[in-house]
Amino acid sequence: MNTPTARGARSAAQGILADDRAQQRQSILEGLKKAYWMEIETVMSYIANSVNPDGVRAQEIIESLQEDIQEELGHAQRFATRIKELYGVVPGSKEFVAEQDALQPPEHQTDVVHVIKGVIEAETGAIEHYNSLIELTDGVDPVTNDMVIDILRDEEGHRRLFEGYLREYEAEGLA
Ligand SMILES: [Fe+2]
Ligand SMILES: [Fe+2]
């Protein structure tokens, strides 16, 4: 791997940007790219699921997802920026592979429980991946570590909110 440092600039001697950390950077970059795609797909899924649902009960879910879209978009941008900072390249759209089966539109657009469960599934996937990224960067790349901890907190909040919605539906015998 070529030295990523600009010609004439001194390489970082310590930290994750050091020349001899190229391999560690590579595995962190893989994790960051996966995170980036997860956020992008979440934005797509939340846009669709903030528009499709029908009915009085759907309103709360719609408003909640509308807010989350902006947060998830912000996460995608933070992951992209960190990819560049670690001498990576933010992937182009042709590399995207969709994975969120649970967030495909339900058969009936009044099926709000389907959407709630899909959101919980997506947030859980993010929480699992970000925990692994936090482990991977612990003591190795404190800046990525700190950023992912911050984002993990948002995802835990999203998950908790939708768990609350699901509980309400369960209490009423609707889920
Ligand atoms: Fe996110
Ligand atoms: Fe989220």
mmCIF file of C-alpha atoms and ligand atoms in Angstrom:
data_model
loop_
_atom_site.group_PDB
_atom_site.id
_atom_site.type_symbol
_atom_site.label_atom_id
_atom_site.label_comp_id
_atom_site.label_asym_id
_atom_site.label_seq_id
_atom_site.Cartn_x
_atom_site.Cartn_y
_atom_site.Cartn_z
ATOM 1 C CA MET A 1 0.000 0.000 0.000
ATOM 2 C CA ASN A 2 1.371 3.398 -0.955
ATOM 3 C CA THR A 3 2.063 5.825 1.797
ATOM 4 C CA PRO A 4 -1.076 7.956 1.981
ATOM 5 C CA THR A 5 0.772 11.025 3.230
ATOM 6 C CA ALA A 6 1.083 13.942 0.840
ATOM 7 C CA ARG A 7 4.548 14.348 -0.716
ATOM 8 C CA GLY A 8 6.755 16.538 1.355
ATOM 9 C CA ALA A 9 4.588 16.101 4.453
ATOM 10 C CA ARG A 10 5.869 14.230 7.450
ATOM 11 C CA SER A 11 3.934 11.029 8.220
ATOM 12 C CA ALA A 12 2.197 10.748 11.537
ATOM 13 C CA ALA A 13 4.527 8.743 13.760
ATOM 14 C CA GLN A 14 1.829 7.736 16.214
ATOM 15 C CA GLY A 15 -1.846 6.921 16.143
ATOM 16 C CA ILE A 16 -4.073 5.348 13.561
ATOM 17 C CA LEU A 17 -2.739 7.601 10.758
ATOM 18 C CA ALA A 18 0.837 6.277 11.138
ATOM 19 C CA ASP A 19 2.284 4.482 8.082
ATOM 20 C CA ASP A 20 2.699 1.187 9.918
ATOM 21 C CA ARG A 21 -0.980 1.162 10.921
ATOM 22 C CA ALA A 22 -2.196 0.671 7.340
ATOM 23 C CA GLN A 23 -3.550 -2.799 8.055
ATOM 24 C CA GLN A 24 -5.492 -1.691 11.136
ATOM 25 C CA ARG A 25 -6.879 1.247 9.170
ATOM 26 C CA GLN A 26 -8.018 -1.169 6.498
ATOM 27 C CA SER A 27 -10.168 -3.222 8.861
ATOM 28 C CA ILE A 28 -11.613 -0.089 10.477
ATOM 29 C CA LEU A 29 -12.423 1.241 6.993
ATOM 30 C CA GLU A 30 -14.300 -1.954 6.162
ATOM 31 C CA GLY A 31 -16.388 -1.523 9.302
ATOM 32 C CA LEU A 32 -17.006 2.163 8.553
ATOM 33 C CA LYS A 33 -18.152 1.414 5.001
ATOM 34 C CA LYS A 34 -20.614 -1.181 6.260
ATOM 35 C CA ALA A 35 -21.902 1.367 8.783
ATOM 36 C CA TYR A 36 -22.197 3.994 6.046
ATOM 37 C CA TRP A 37 -24.343 1.690 3.892
ATOM 38 C CA MET A 38 -26.502 0.712 6.866
ATOM 39 C CA GLU A 39 -27.250 4.391 7.486
ATOM 40 C CA ILE A 40 -27.972 5.089 3.810
ATOM 41 C CA GLU A 41 -30.362 2.131 3.605
ATOM 42 C CA THR A 42 -32.027 3.260 6.841
ATOM 43 C CA VAL A 43 -32.623 6.688 5.316
ATOM 44 C CA MET A 44 -34.303 5.056 2.300
ATOM 45 C CA SER A 45 -36.403 2.741 4.459
ATOM 46 C CA TYR A 46 -37.447 5.477 6.885
ATOM 47 C CA ILE A 47 -38.467 7.828 4.068
ATOM 48 C CA ALA A 48 -40.713 5.101 2.594
ATOM 49 C CA ASN A 49 -42.108 4.108 5.982
ATOM 50 C CA SER A 50 -42.751 7.702 7.001
ATOM 51 C CA VAL A 51 -44.938 8.173 3.940
ATOM 52 C CA ASN A 52 -46.658 4.827 3.285
ATOM 53 C CA PRO A 53 -48.598 4.118 6.517
ATOM 54 C CA ASP A 54 -52.329 4.826 6.587
ATOM 55 C CA GLY A 55 -54.613 5.462 9.529
ATOM 56 C CA VAL A 56 -54.925 7.467 12.725
ATOM 57 C CA ARG A 57 -52.529 5.203 14.608
ATOM 58 C CA ALA A 58 -49.814 5.664 12.011
ATOM 59 C CA GLN A 59 -49.379 9.372 12.705
ATOM 60 C CA GLU A 60 -47.043 9.014 15.690
ATOM 61 C CA ILE A 61 -44.835 6.552 13.791
ATOM 62 C CA ILE A 62 -44.746 8.804 10.741
ATOM 63 C CA GLU A 63 -43.636 11.842 12.752
ATOM 64 C CA SER A 64 -41.077 9.836 14.667
ATOM 65 C CA LEU A 65 -39.533 8.424 11.491
ATOM 66 C CA GLN A 66 -39.500 11.845 9.839
ATOM 67 C CA GLU A 67 -37.280 13.068 12.677
ATOM 68 C CA ASP A 68 -35.042 10.001 12.551
ATOM 69 C CA ILE A 69 -34.368 10.430 8.824
ATOM 70 C CA GLN A 70 -32.366 13.578 9.521
ATOM 71 C CA GLU A 71 -30.404 11.889 12.306
ATOM 72 C CA GLU A 72 -29.595 8.820 10.206
ATOM 73 C CA LEU A 73 -28.513 11.059 7.332
ATOM 74 C CA GLY A 74 -26.206 12.876 9.745
ATOM 75 C CA HIS A 75 -24.768 9.516 10.827
ATOM 76 C CA ALA A 76 -24.083 8.571 7.191
ATOM 77 C CA GLN A 77 -22.235 11.856 6.706
ATOM 78 C CA ARG A 78 -20.156 11.322 9.834
ATOM 79 C CA PHE A 79 -19.183 7.813 8.752
ATOM 80 C CA ALA A 80 -18.287 9.117 5.275
ATOM 81 C CA THR A 81 -16.110 11.874 6.718
ATOM 82 C CA ARG A 82 -14.280 9.421 8.965
ATOM 83 C CA ILE A 83 -13.651 7.117 5.980
ATOM 84 C CA LYS A 84 -11.858 9.976 4.241
ATOM 85 C CA GLU A 85 -9.909 10.971 7.338
ATOM 86 C CA LEU A 86 -8.545 7.415 7.530
ATOM 87 C CA TYR A 87 -7.296 7.714 3.902
ATOM 88 C CA GLY A 88 -10.223 5.704 2.554
ATOM 89 C CA VAL A 89 -12.604 6.551 -0.269
ATOM 90 C CA VAL A 90 -16.347 6.805 0.317
ATOM 91 C CA PRO A 91 -17.823 4.094 -1.956
ATOM 92 C CA GLY A 92 -19.967 4.944 -4.971
ATOM 93 C CA SER A 93 -23.635 4.038 -5.161
ATOM 94 C CA LYS A 94 -22.985 1.000 -7.386
ATOM 95 C CA GLU A 95 -21.393 -0.780 -4.443
ATOM 96 C CA PHE A 96 -24.618 -0.583 -2.477
ATOM 97 C CA VAL A 97 -26.323 -3.876 -1.551
ATOM 98 C CA ALA A 98 -29.710 -3.738 0.210
ATOM 99 C CA GLU A 99 -30.181 -5.872 3.335
ATOM 100 C CA GLN A 100 -33.197 -4.539 5.256
ATOM 101 C CA ASP A 101 -35.777 -7.256 4.554
ATOM 102 C CA ALA A 102 -37.813 -6.308 7.627
ATOM 103 C CA LEU A 103 -38.325 -2.731 6.426
ATOM 104 C CA GLN A 104 -39.909 -3.511 3.069
ATOM 105 C CA PRO A 105 -43.452 -2.097 2.799
ATOM 106 C CA PRO A 106 -46.124 -4.277 4.451
ATOM 107 C CA GLU A 107 -48.943 -5.803 2.407
ATOM 108 C CA HIS A 108 -51.471 -3.449 4.038
ATOM 109 C CA GLN A 109 -50.407 0.127 4.706
ATOM 110 C CA THR A 110 -52.383 0.171 7.973
ATOM 111 C CA ASP A 111 -50.032 -2.529 9.320
ATOM 112 C CA VAL A 112 -48.106 -0.214 11.621
ATOM 113 C CA VAL A 113 -46.817 -3.094 13.753
ATOM 114 C CA HIS A 114 -44.881 -4.371 10.735
ATOM 115 C CA VAL A 115 -43.144 -0.986 10.468
ATOM 116 C CA ILE A 116 -42.422 -0.802 14.214
ATOM 117 C CA LYS A 117 -40.881 -4.278 14.192
ATOM 118 C CA GLY A 118 -38.873 -3.412 11.069
ATOM 119 C CA VAL A 119 -37.453 -0.306 12.733
ATOM 120 C CA ILE A 120 -36.515 -2.279 15.860
ATOM 121 C CA GLU A 121 -34.783 -4.857 13.645
ATOM 122 C CA ALA A 122 -32.809 -2.174 11.765
ATOM 123 C CA GLU A 123 -31.795 -0.369 14.958
ATOM 124 C CA THR A 124 -30.751 -3.665 16.523
ATOM 125 C CA GLY A 125 -28.564 -4.447 13.507
ATOM 126 C CA ALA A 126 -26.930 -1.023 13.807
ATOM 127 C CA ILE A 127 -26.439 -1.441 17.564
ATOM 128 C CA GLU A 128 -24.709 -4.806 17.019
ATOM 129 C CA HIS A 129 -22.430 -3.519 14.277
ATOM 130 C CA TYR A 130 -21.513 -0.344 16.172
ATOM 131 C CA ASN A 131 -20.688 -2.325 19.293
ATOM 132 C CA SER A 132 -18.288 -4.413 17.207
ATOM 133 C CA LEU A 133 -16.768 -1.229 15.721
ATOM 134 C CA ILE A 134 -16.311 0.176 19.219
ATOM 135 C CA GLU A 135 -14.501 -3.013 20.227
ATOM 136 C CA LEU A 136 -12.367 -2.947 17.079
ATOM 137 C CA THR A 137 -11.246 0.655 17.636
ATOM 138 C CA ASP A 138 -10.846 0.509 21.403
ATOM 139 C CA GLY A 139 -7.330 1.654 22.297
ATOM 140 C CA VAL A 140 -6.476 1.770 18.562
ATOM 141 C CA ASP A 141 -8.395 4.673 17.071
ATOM 142 C CA PRO A 142 -9.889 6.857 19.825
ATOM 143 C CA VAL A 143 -11.489 9.319 17.404
ATOM 144 C CA THR A 144 -13.524 6.672 15.559
ATOM 145 C CA ASN A 145 -14.231 4.994 18.884
ATOM 146 C CA ASP A 146 -15.631 8.207 20.347
ATOM 147 C CA MET A 147 -17.701 8.979 17.254
ATOM 148 C CA VAL A 148 -19.267 5.499 17.111
ATOM 149 C CA ILE A 149 -20.104 5.600 20.837
ATOM 150 C CA ASP A 150 -21.942 8.845 20.179
ATOM 151 C CA ILE A 151 -23.865 7.361 17.248
ATOM 152 C CA LEU A 152 -24.602 4.167 19.206
ATOM 153 C CA ARG A 153 -26.334 6.283 21.805
ATOM 154 C CA ASP A 154 -28.700 7.670 19.142
ATOM 155 C CA GLU A 155 -29.495 4.156 17.875
ATOM 156 C CA GLU A 156 -30.196 2.894 21.379
ATOM 157 C CA GLY A 157 -32.562 5.828 21.821
ATOM 158 C CA HIS A 158 -34.332 5.036 18.540
ATOM 159 C CA ARG A 159 -34.677 1.387 19.484
ATOM 160 C CA ARG A 160 -36.026 2.217 22.925
ATOM 161 C CA LEU A 161 -38.615 4.592 21.490
ATOM 162 C CA PHE A 162 -39.944 1.975 19.066
ATOM 163 C CA GLU A 163 -39.903 -0.720 21.742
ATOM 164 C CA GLY A 164 -42.243 1.572 23.637
ATOM 165 C CA TYR A 165 -44.573 1.785 20.640
ATOM 166 C CA LEU A 166 -44.543 -1.997 20.318
ATOM 167 C CA ARG A 167 -45.359 -2.412 24.012
ATOM 168 C CA GLU A 168 -48.360 -0.184 23.622
ATOM 169 C CA TYR A 169 -49.632 -2.273 20.714
ATOM 170 C CA GLU A 170 -48.975 -5.478 22.661
ATOM 171 C CA ALA A 171 -50.812 -4.130 25.707
ATOM 172 C CA GLU A 172 -53.809 -3.481 23.491
ATOM 173 C CA GLY A 173 -53.587 -6.940 21.960
ATOM 174 C CA LEU A 174 -52.699 -5.545 18.535
ATOM 175 C CA ALA A 175 -49.205 -7.014 18.241
HETATM 176 FE FE FE B 1 -28.006 5.808 12.443
HETATM 177 FE FE FE B 2 -31.302 4.831 14.220
#
